[in-house]
Amino acid sequence: MSTFAERKPLTIGLAGFGTVGGGLARLLEENADLVRRRTGRDMCIRRILVRDLEKARQIPLPAGAELTTDPVALTDDPDIDVVVELIGGIDHARVLIDRALEQGKHVVTANKALLAEEGLALFQKAARKGRILRYEASVAGAVPVVEALKESLAGNRVTSLMGILNGTSNYILSEMGSNGLDFDVALKQAQEKGYAEADPTLDIDGFDAAHKLILLVRLAYGVNYPYAALPVRGIRGLAAQDIGFAREFGYRIKLIGQVREVRSPAGEDCPEGPVRLEAGVFPALVHHTYLLARVGGVYNAVRVEANAAGALFFHGRGAGDLPTAGAVLADLMAVAREEMPNNTGYVEEDLPTAAIVPPEEWRSCYYVRVMVEDAPGVLRDISGCMAAEGISVAQMIQKADEGAGVPLVFMTHETTAKAMSDALQRAEAAGLLREPAVYYRVL
Ligand code: NAP
Ligand code: HSE
């Protein structure tokens, strides 16, 4: 192996100089000695792609770097070894990465939206070109779960994975629950702290967590789960009163991304029964004694169940400049060490499509809040709608009339999503509900 003195610095074309790009520039300077000791090379940023050359910047331009608005100045510069894509979004980022790979550059990105929705062609291109395409920062910020699934747990069969995958939503839920903040105020704070996506609907409607879950499913199971097929529900409109009622039952409400193997009954052609994946993003009640319930603020967590390791729990900051930049820098260090590409963790270029459990078949307990008239027999009628679909009520709270009716809040025993939806449609059709029912899964 060549010595440090002989090795050329790794030259970076940095696309994006916002929260994460700025954090990376800062960290490259702060940790320059560490990078040299761990990789035997220096790293330097040669060019930085931005939209607006005149914009005031929080972070000074790194020595020797120049700003540009021309992506080709990164992708086609023969002196640049690696393009770091931190501009976000789909179209411009796809063109940039595709061109960078075409020009023989390695690529590091934090862009889960692109990799989840349209990443397959890019992974295939990277494989054909023998280039590294790394993306640790795209899932759960500082939490090193991508490499853990790809390398450290490669010898395990993952049976389930569940986590809090969006820092902005978790920040909002924590601030609403612990400090009584309004949803909009908490979202604004998350934006000011640099946690939210440029389009925060991706965070609050669950799509950002969904992008990350798609990447985790690919890593854990070696299959493509089509993004469009993933059931996604975010935290928009989640009411403070439901956070309060959930607490009375001993639960916290969290935005959860989950995938688990479901083995169907054995058939003649498949003695063990075929394996399908049950995957989705949804707000859920998590019992306060579970570790996931204690993950607060911008923190993310991923719990993995694997056949050899058993249960593992990863926890850390899910967003923010330096936490995310640290993950980008680790990827750059792997590039500097010229590691063999192992982009998806599987040798096939074409991963098979996942067999999927339809959401109506999912089984869980439920939290339900209905607003009903405070009149004799209403409780019996609501219970009757549940019983007609085979649903058994486990616990119940009834509050005083609030003008719009009485909130009747209950937890059910395990049932299917279809039975729950049918029961609530019965209640609606019977004229029992003063407002649409609110219901969440219970983990
Ligand atoms: P950001 O603060 O909005 O910064 C985006 C940067 O990209 C800006 O410097 C912007 O230029 C530049 N840019 C955007 N579109 C461009 C285009 N079409 N051409 C040239 N430059 C363009 O975004 P961020 O929060 O750093 O996020 C970047 C990526 O990291 C996203 O994919 C995001 O999902 C991901 N990520 C973010 C976090 C986080 O905590 N923020 C964590 C993990 C992953 P101007 O400065 O001139 O506007
Ligand atoms: N907007 C994302 C979040 C950034 O809040 O989790 C980290 O991926």
Coordinates of C-alpha atoms and ligand atoms in Angstrom, one line a residue:
M1 CA 0.0 0.0 0.0
S2 CA 1.3 3.5 -0.8
T3 CA 2.2 5.7 2.1
F4 CA 0.4 9.0 2.9
A5 CA 3.2 11.0 1.3
E6 CA 2.6 9.3 -2.0
R7 CA -1.2 9.5 -2.2
K8 CA -3.0 12.2 -4.0
P9 CA -5.7 14.1 -2.0
L10 CA -9.3 13.0 -2.7
T11 CA -10.8 15.8 -4.8
I12 CA -14.5 16.6 -4.1
G13 CA -17.1 18.2 -6.3
L14 CA -19.7 19.3 -3.7
A15 CA -23.2 19.8 -5.0
G16 CA -25.1 21.9 -2.5
F17 CA -23.9 24.3 0.2
G18 CA -26.9 24.4 2.5
T19 CA -27.5 22.7 5.8
V20 CA -25.6 19.5 5.0
G21 CA -23.2 20.8 2.4
G22 CA -22.2 23.6 4.8
G23 CA -21.8 21.1 7.6
L24 CA -19.6 18.9 5.5
A25 CA -17.3 21.8 4.6
R26 CA -17.0 22.6 8.3
L27 CA -16.4 19.0 9.3
L28 CA -13.8 18.5 6.6
E29 CA -11.8 21.3 8.2
E30 CA -12.4 20.3 11.8
N31 CA -11.6 16.6 11.3
A32 CA -8.8 16.9 8.7
D33 CA -6.2 15.2 10.9
L34 CA -8.6 12.3 11.6
V35 CA -9.4 11.9 7.9
R36 CA -5.7 11.8 7.1
R37 CA -4.9 9.2 9.9
R38 CA -7.8 7.0 8.9
T39 CA -7.5 7.1 5.1
G40 CA -3.9 8.1 4.5
R41 CA -5.2 10.9 2.3
D42 CA -6.2 14.6 2.5
M43 CA -9.5 15.7 1.1
C44 CA -10.2 18.9 -0.7
I45 CA -13.3 20.5 -2.1
R46 CA -12.5 21.9 -5.6
R47 CA -15.9 23.2 -6.7
I48 CA -19.3 23.8 -5.0
L49 CA -22.5 23.8 -7.0
V50 CA -25.3 26.2 -5.8
R51 CA -28.3 27.9 -7.3
D52 CA -27.4 31.5 -6.3
L53 CA -23.9 32.8 -6.4
E54 CA -24.8 36.0 -4.6
K55 CA -26.5 34.4 -1.6
A56 CA -25.0 35.2 1.8
R57 CA -23.4 32.0 3.2
Q58 CA -23.2 30.9 6.9
I59 CA -20.0 28.9 6.2
P60 CA -16.9 30.4 4.6
L61 CA -15.9 29.0 1.3
P62 CA -13.3 26.3 1.9
A63 CA -9.7 27.3 0.8
G64 CA -9.1 26.5 -2.9
A65 CA -12.8 25.9 -3.6
E66 CA -14.9 28.0 -6.0
L67 CA -18.7 28.3 -6.4
T68 CA -20.5 27.4 -9.6
T69 CA -24.0 27.1 -11.0
D70 CA -22.9 24.7 -13.7
P71 CA -23.3 21.0 -12.7
V72 CA -21.0 20.0 -15.6
A73 CA -18.2 21.9 -13.9
L74 CA -18.3 19.1 -11.2
T75 CA -19.2 16.0 -13.3
D76 CA -16.8 16.6 -16.2
D77 CA -13.8 18.0 -14.3
P78 CA -11.1 15.2 -14.7
D79 CA -9.5 16.3 -11.4
I80 CA -12.6 15.6 -9.4
D81 CA -12.7 12.1 -8.0
V82 CA -16.1 12.1 -6.3
V83 CA -19.3 14.1 -6.5
V84 CA -21.2 14.7 -3.3
E85 CA -24.8 15.3 -4.1
L86 CA -26.5 17.4 -1.4
I87 CA -28.9 19.5 -3.5
G88 CA -31.9 17.3 -2.8
G89 CA -35.0 16.9 -5.0
I90 CA -35.4 14.4 -7.8
D91 CA -34.8 15.7 -11.3
H92 CA -31.6 17.8 -11.1
A93 CA -30.1 15.4 -8.6
R94 CA -30.8 12.4 -10.9
V95 CA -29.2 14.1 -13.9
L96 CA -26.2 15.2 -11.9
I97 CA -25.5 11.7 -10.4
D98 CA -26.1 9.9 -13.7
R99 CA -23.6 12.2 -15.4
A100 CA -21.1 11.9 -12.6
L101 CA -21.2 8.1 -12.9
E102 CA -21.0 8.3 -16.6
Q103 CA -17.9 10.3 -16.3
G104 CA -16.4 7.7 -14.0
K105 CA -16.8 9.6 -10.7
H106 CA -17.7 8.0 -7.4
V107 CA -20.9 9.4 -5.8
V108 CA -21.9 10.1 -2.2
T109 CA -25.5 11.3 -1.6
A110 CA -27.9 12.0 1.2
N111 CA -30.9 12.0 -1.2
K112 CA -33.3 9.3 0.0
A113 CA -36.2 10.7 -2.2
L114 CA -34.2 10.1 -5.4
L115 CA -32.8 6.7 -4.3
A116 CA -36.2 5.4 -3.2
E117 CA -38.2 6.6 -6.1
E118 CA -35.8 6.3 -9.0
G119 CA -32.6 4.9 -7.6
L120 CA -32.6 1.5 -9.3
A121 CA -31.2 2.8 -12.6
L122 CA -28.5 4.7 -10.7
F123 CA -27.5 1.6 -8.7
Q124 CA -27.3 -0.4 -11.9
K125 CA -25.3 2.2 -13.6
A126 CA -22.9 2.4 -10.7
A127 CA -22.5 -1.4 -10.8
R128 CA -21.8 -1.3 -14.6
K129 CA -19.3 1.4 -14.2
G130 CA -17.7 -0.2 -11.1
R131 CA -18.2 3.0 -9.2
I132 CA -19.1 3.5 -5.5
L133 CA -22.5 5.0 -4.8
R134 CA -22.8 5.5 -1.1
Y135 CA -25.7 7.0 0.9
E136 CA -25.3 6.5 4.6
A137 CA -26.7 10.0 5.4
S138 CA -29.9 9.4 3.5
V139 CA -31.4 7.3 6.3
A140 CA -31.7 8.5 9.9
G141 CA -28.9 11.2 9.7
A142 CA -26.1 10.3 12.0
V143 CA -27.4 6.8 12.8
P144 CA -25.1 4.3 11.0
V145 CA -27.9 1.9 9.9
V146 CA -27.2 1.7 6.2
E147 CA -23.7 0.2 6.7
A148 CA -24.9 -1.8 9.6
L149 CA -27.5 -3.6 7.4
K150 CA -25.1 -3.8 4.4
E151 CA -22.0 -5.0 6.2
S152 CA -22.2 -5.7 9.9
L153 CA -25.5 -7.6 9.7
A154 CA -24.8 -9.2 6.3
G155 CA -24.6 -12.6 7.9
N156 CA -28.1 -12.3 9.5
R157 CA -31.5 -12.8 8.1
V158 CA -33.6 -9.8 9.1
T159 CA -37.1 -10.7 10.3
S160 CA -38.4 -7.3 11.2
L161 CA -37.3 -3.7 11.3
M162 CA -39.1 -0.8 12.9
G163 CA -38.1 2.8 13.5
I164 CA -38.6 6.5 13.9
L165 CA -37.2 7.7 10.6
N166 CA -38.1 11.4 10.4
G167 CA -36.5 13.9 12.8
T168 CA -38.9 16.7 11.9
S169 CA -42.1 14.7 12.7
N170 CA -40.5 13.3 15.9
Y171 CA -39.5 16.9 16.9
I172 CA -43.1 18.1 16.3
L173 CA -44.7 15.2 18.2
S174 CA -42.3 15.6 21.1
E175 CA -42.8 19.4 21.4
M176 CA -46.6 19.0 21.2
G177 CA -46.6 16.2 23.8
S178 CA -44.0 17.6 26.3
N179 CA -44.1 21.4 25.9
G180 CA -47.7 21.9 24.6
L181 CA -46.5 23.6 21.4
D182 CA -48.9 23.9 18.5
F183 CA -48.2 21.8 15.4
D184 CA -47.3 24.8 13.2
V185 CA -45.0 26.4 15.8
A186 CA -43.1 23.2 16.3
L187 CA -42.8 22.7 12.5
K188 CA -41.4 26.2 12.1
Q189 CA -38.8 25.5 14.8
A190 CA -37.8 22.3 13.0
Q191 CA -37.4 24.3 9.8
E192 CA -35.3 26.9 11.6
K193 CA -33.0 24.2 13.0
G194 CA -32.4 22.8 9.5
Y195 CA -34.2 19.5 10.1
A196 CA -37.0 19.8 7.6
E197 CA -36.9 19.1 3.9
A198 CA -37.1 22.0 1.5
D199 CA -40.7 20.9 1.0
P200 CA -41.8 20.1 4.6
T201 CA -44.9 18.2 3.4
L202 CA -42.4 15.4 2.7
D203 CA -41.8 15.3 6.5
I204 CA -45.2 15.7 7.9
D205 CA -47.1 13.6 5.4
G206 CA -44.8 10.7 6.0
F207 CA -43.1 10.6 2.5
D208 CA -39.6 11.2 3.8
A209 CA -39.9 8.3 6.3
A210 CA -41.3 6.3 3.4
H211 CA -38.3 7.0 1.2
K212 CA -36.0 5.9 4.0
L213 CA -38.0 2.7 4.7
I214 CA -37.8 1.8 1.0
L215 CA -34.0 2.0 1.3
L216 CA -34.0 -0.1 4.5
V217 CA -36.2 -2.7 2.9
R218 CA -33.8 -3.0 0.0
L219 CA -30.8 -3.3 2.3
A220 CA -32.5 -5.7 4.7
Y221 CA -34.2 -8.0 2.3
G222 CA -32.5 -7.5 -1.1
V223 CA -35.7 -6.7 -2.8
N224 CA -37.3 -3.8 -4.6
Y225 CA -40.4 -2.6 -2.8
P226 CA -42.0 -0.2 -5.3
Y227 CA -42.3 3.2 -3.6
A228 CA -45.8 3.8 -5.1
A229 CA -47.0 0.6 -3.4
L230 CA -46.0 1.5 0.1
P231 CA -48.9 2.6 2.4
V232 CA -48.0 6.0 3.9
R233 CA -49.8 8.1 6.5
G234 CA -48.1 11.1 8.2
I235 CA -48.8 13.2 11.2
R236 CA -50.7 16.1 9.5
G237 CA -53.8 17.0 11.5
L238 CA -52.8 14.9 14.5
A239 CA -54.7 16.4 17.4
A240 CA -53.2 17.4 20.7
Q241 CA -56.1 15.7 22.4
D242 CA -55.1 12.3 20.9
I243 CA -51.6 12.7 22.3
G244 CA -53.2 13.4 25.7
F245 CA -55.6 10.5 25.5
A246 CA -52.8 8.2 24.4
R247 CA -50.8 9.3 27.5
E248 CA -53.8 8.4 29.7
F249 CA -53.5 4.9 28.4
G250 CA -49.7 4.9 28.9
Y251 CA -48.7 5.4 25.3
R252 CA -46.8 8.0 23.2
I253 CA -47.7 8.7 19.5
K254 CA -44.8 8.2 17.1
L255 CA -44.5 8.2 13.4
I256 CA -43.3 4.7 12.7
G257 CA -41.8 3.0 9.6
Q258 CA -42.1 -0.7 9.8
V259 CA -41.4 -3.8 7.8
R260 CA -41.7 -7.4 8.8
E261 CA -41.7 -10.8 7.2
V262 CA -45.1 -12.6 7.2
R263 CA -44.9 -16.2 6.4
S264 CA -48.1 -17.5 4.7
P265 CA -49.5 -20.9 5.4
A266 CA -47.5 -23.7 3.7
G267 CA -48.6 -24.9 0.3
E268 CA -47.6 -27.9 -1.8
D269 CA -45.1 -26.0 -3.9
C270 CA -43.6 -24.2 -0.9
P271 CA -43.4 -26.4 2.3
E272 CA -42.5 -23.5 4.6
G273 CA -45.0 -21.1 3.1
P274 CA -44.0 -18.0 1.0
V275 CA -42.6 -15.0 2.7
R276 CA -44.3 -11.6 2.1
L277 CA -43.4 -8.2 3.5
E278 CA -45.7 -6.1 5.5
A279 CA -44.3 -2.6 5.2
G280 CA -45.6 0.9 5.8
V281 CA -45.3 4.3 7.5
F282 CA -48.0 5.4 10.0
P283 CA -48.5 7.2 13.3
A284 CA -48.8 4.6 16.0
L285 CA -49.2 4.4 19.8
V286 CA -46.1 3.0 21.4
H287 CA -46.2 1.9 25.0
H288 CA -44.2 4.3 27.2
T289 CA -42.0 1.5 28.5
Y290 CA -40.7 0.7 25.0
L291 CA -37.3 2.3 24.0
L292 CA -39.0 3.7 20.8
A293 CA -41.4 5.7 23.0
R294 CA -38.5 7.5 24.7
V295 CA -36.9 8.7 21.4
G296 CA -37.5 12.4 21.6
G297 CA -36.9 15.6 19.6
V298 CA -34.9 15.2 16.4
Y299 CA -33.6 11.8 17.4
N300 CA -34.3 8.7 15.2
A301 CA -34.1 5.1 16.1
V302 CA -34.2 1.8 14.3
R303 CA -34.9 -1.6 15.9
V304 CA -33.8 -4.6 14.0
E305 CA -34.7 -8.2 14.7
A306 CA -32.4 -10.7 13.0
N307 CA -32.1 -14.4 13.2
A308 CA -28.6 -14.6 14.5
A309 CA -28.1 -11.4 16.4
G310 CA -31.6 -11.1 18.0
A311 CA -32.8 -7.6 18.7
L312 CA -30.6 -4.5 18.0
F313 CA -31.4 -0.9 18.6
F314 CA -29.8 2.0 16.8
H315 CA -30.4 5.5 18.1
G316 CA -29.1 9.0 17.3
R317 CA -29.7 12.4 15.7
G318 CA -31.8 11.9 12.6
A319 CA -31.2 15.3 11.0
G320 CA -29.1 18.5 11.3
D321 CA -25.9 19.8 9.8
L322 CA -23.0 18.1 11.6
P323 CA -24.8 14.9 12.5
T324 CA -25.7 14.3 8.8
A325 CA -22.3 15.6 7.5
G326 CA -20.5 13.1 9.7
A327 CA -22.3 10.3 7.8
V328 CA -21.4 11.9 4.5
L329 CA -17.8 12.2 5.6
A330 CA -17.6 8.5 6.5
D331 CA -18.8 7.6 3.0
L332 CA -16.1 9.9 1.6
M333 CA -13.5 8.1 3.7
A334 CA -14.6 4.8 2.2
V335 CA -14.2 6.3 -1.2
A336 CA -10.7 7.6 -0.2
R337 CA -9.7 4.1 0.9
E338 CA -10.9 2.9 -2.6
E339 CA -13.1 0.2 -1.1
M340 CA -14.8 -2.2 -3.6
P341 CA -18.2 -1.0 -4.5
N342 CA -21.0 -2.7 -2.5
N343 CA -23.8 -0.3 -3.2
T344 CA -26.9 -2.3 -2.4
G345 CA -25.2 -5.0 -0.4
Y346 CA -26.2 -7.7 -3.0
V347 CA -24.3 -9.0 -6.0
E348 CA -27.4 -9.0 -8.4
E349 CA -27.8 -5.9 -10.5
D350 CA -31.5 -6.6 -10.7
L351 CA -33.1 -7.1 -7.3
P352 CA -36.4 -9.1 -7.3
T353 CA -39.7 -7.3 -6.6
A354 CA -41.0 -7.7 -3.0
A355 CA -44.1 -9.9 -2.4
I356 CA -46.4 -7.6 -0.4
V357 CA -49.0 -8.1 2.3
P358 CA -52.0 -5.8 1.3
P359 CA -52.6 -3.2 4.1
E360 CA -56.2 -4.4 4.7
E361 CA -54.7 -7.7 6.0
W362 CA -52.4 -6.1 8.6
R363 CA -53.2 -7.1 12.1
S364 CA -52.8 -4.9 15.2
C365 CA -54.6 -3.4 18.2
Y366 CA -56.1 0.0 17.6
Y367 CA -56.7 3.3 19.4
V368 CA -60.0 4.8 18.4
R369 CA -61.6 8.2 19.2
V370 CA -65.1 8.9 18.1
M371 CA -67.2 12.0 18.9
V372 CA -70.7 10.9 19.7
E373 CA -73.9 12.2 21.2
D374 CA -74.1 12.0 25.0
A375 CA -77.2 9.8 25.0
P376 CA -78.4 6.5 26.4
G377 CA -77.5 3.5 24.2
V378 CA -74.7 5.2 22.1
L379 CA -71.9 3.3 23.8
R380 CA -73.8 0.1 23.2
D381 CA -74.4 1.0 19.5
I382 CA -70.6 1.8 19.0
S383 CA -69.6 -1.5 20.7
G384 CA -72.2 -3.2 18.5
C385 CA -70.5 -1.9 15.3
M386 CA -67.2 -3.2 16.6
A387 CA -68.6 -6.6 17.6
A388 CA -70.3 -7.0 14.2
E389 CA -66.8 -7.0 12.7
G390 CA -65.4 -9.3 15.4
I391 CA -63.6 -6.5 17.2
S392 CA -63.3 -6.7 21.0
V393 CA -62.8 -3.5 23.0
A394 CA -60.0 -3.7 25.6
Q395 CA -60.1 -0.3 27.4
M396 CA -62.3 2.8 27.2
I397 CA -62.3 6.4 28.4
Q398 CA -65.4 8.7 28.1
K399 CA -65.0 12.5 28.6
A400 CA -67.6 15.2 29.3
D401 CA -69.5 16.8 26.4
E402 CA -67.4 19.4 24.6
G403 CA -70.2 20.9 22.5
A404 CA -69.2 18.9 19.5
G405 CA -70.2 15.7 21.4
V406 CA -68.6 13.4 23.8
P407 CA -65.2 12.0 23.0
L408 CA -65.4 8.2 23.4
V409 CA -61.9 6.8 23.3
F410 CA -61.0 3.1 23.3
M411 CA -58.3 0.6 22.7
T412 CA -59.2 -2.6 20.9
H413 CA -57.8 -6.1 20.9
E414 CA -56.0 -7.3 17.8
T415 CA -57.9 -7.1 14.5
T416 CA -57.3 -6.5 10.9
A417 CA -57.2 -3.0 9.3
K418 CA -60.2 -4.0 7.1
A419 CA -62.3 -5.0 10.1
M420 CA -61.5 -1.7 11.8
S421 CA -62.4 0.4 8.7
D422 CA -65.6 -1.6 8.2
A423 CA -66.7 -1.2 11.8
L424 CA -66.2 2.6 11.6
Q425 CA -68.1 2.7 8.4
R426 CA -71.0 1.0 10.1
A427 CA -70.9 3.6 12.9
E428 CA -70.8 6.4 10.3
A429 CA -73.7 4.8 8.3
A430 CA -75.7 4.4 11.5
G431 CA -75.4 8.2 12.1
L432 CA -73.4 7.6 15.4
L433 CA -70.4 9.8 14.6
R434 CA -70.5 13.6 14.9
E435 CA -67.0 13.9 13.3
P436 CA -64.9 11.4 11.3
A437 CA -63.4 8.8 13.6
V438 CA -59.7 9.0 14.4
Y439 CA -57.8 5.7 14.7
Y440 CA -54.2 4.7 15.0
R441 CA -52.5 1.3 15.2
V442 CA -51.0 0.3 18.6
L443 CA -47.6 -1.4 18.6
Ligands
NAP1 P1 -30.7 22.8 1.8 O1 -30.2 23.4 3.1 O2 -31.9 23.3 1.2 O3 -29.5 23.1 0.8 C1 -29.6 22.8 -0.6 C2 -28.4 23.3 -1.3 O4 -28.4 22.8 -2.7 C3 -28.3 24.8 -1.4 O5 -27.0 25.2 -1.3 C4 -28.9 25.1 -2.8 O6 -28.3 26.3 -3.4 C5 -28.4 23.9 -3.6 N1 -29.3 23.6 -4.7 C6 -30.6 23.1 -4.6 N2 -31.1 22.9 -5.8 C7 -30.1 23.1 -6.7 C8 -30.0 23.1 -8.1 N3 -31.0 22.7 -8.9 N4 -28.8 23.4 -8.7 C9 -27.8 23.8 -7.9 N5 -27.8 23.9 -6.6 C10 -29.0 23.6 -6.0 O7 -30.8 21.3 1.9 P2 -30.2 20.3 3.0 O8 -31.1 20.3 4.2 O9 -28.7 20.5 3.1 O10 -30.5 18.9 2.3 C11 -29.7 18.4 1.2 C12 -30.0 16.9 1.0 O11 -29.7 16.2 2.1 C13 -31.4 16.6 0.7 O12 -31.5 15.5 -0.2 C14 -32.0 16.2 2.0 O13 -33.1 15.3 2.0 C15 -30.8 15.4 2.6 N6 -30.7 15.4 4.0 C16 -30.9 16.5 4.8 C17 -30.7 16.4 6.2 C18 -30.9 17.6 7.1 O14 -30.8 17.4 8.3 N7 -31.1 18.8 6.5 C19 -30.4 15.1 6.8 C20 -30.3 14.0 5.9 C21 -30.4 14.1 4.6 P3 -28.5 27.8 -2.8 O15 -27.7 27.7 -1.5 O16 -27.8 28.6 -3.8 O17 -30.0 27.9 -2.7
HSE2 N1 -36.1 16.1 6.9 C1 -35.4 14.9 7.4 C2 -35.9 14.6 8.8 C3 -34.0 15.1 7.3 O1 -36.5 15.5 9.4 O2 -35.7 13.5 9.2 C4 -33.2 13.9 7.7 O3 -33.3 13.0 6.7

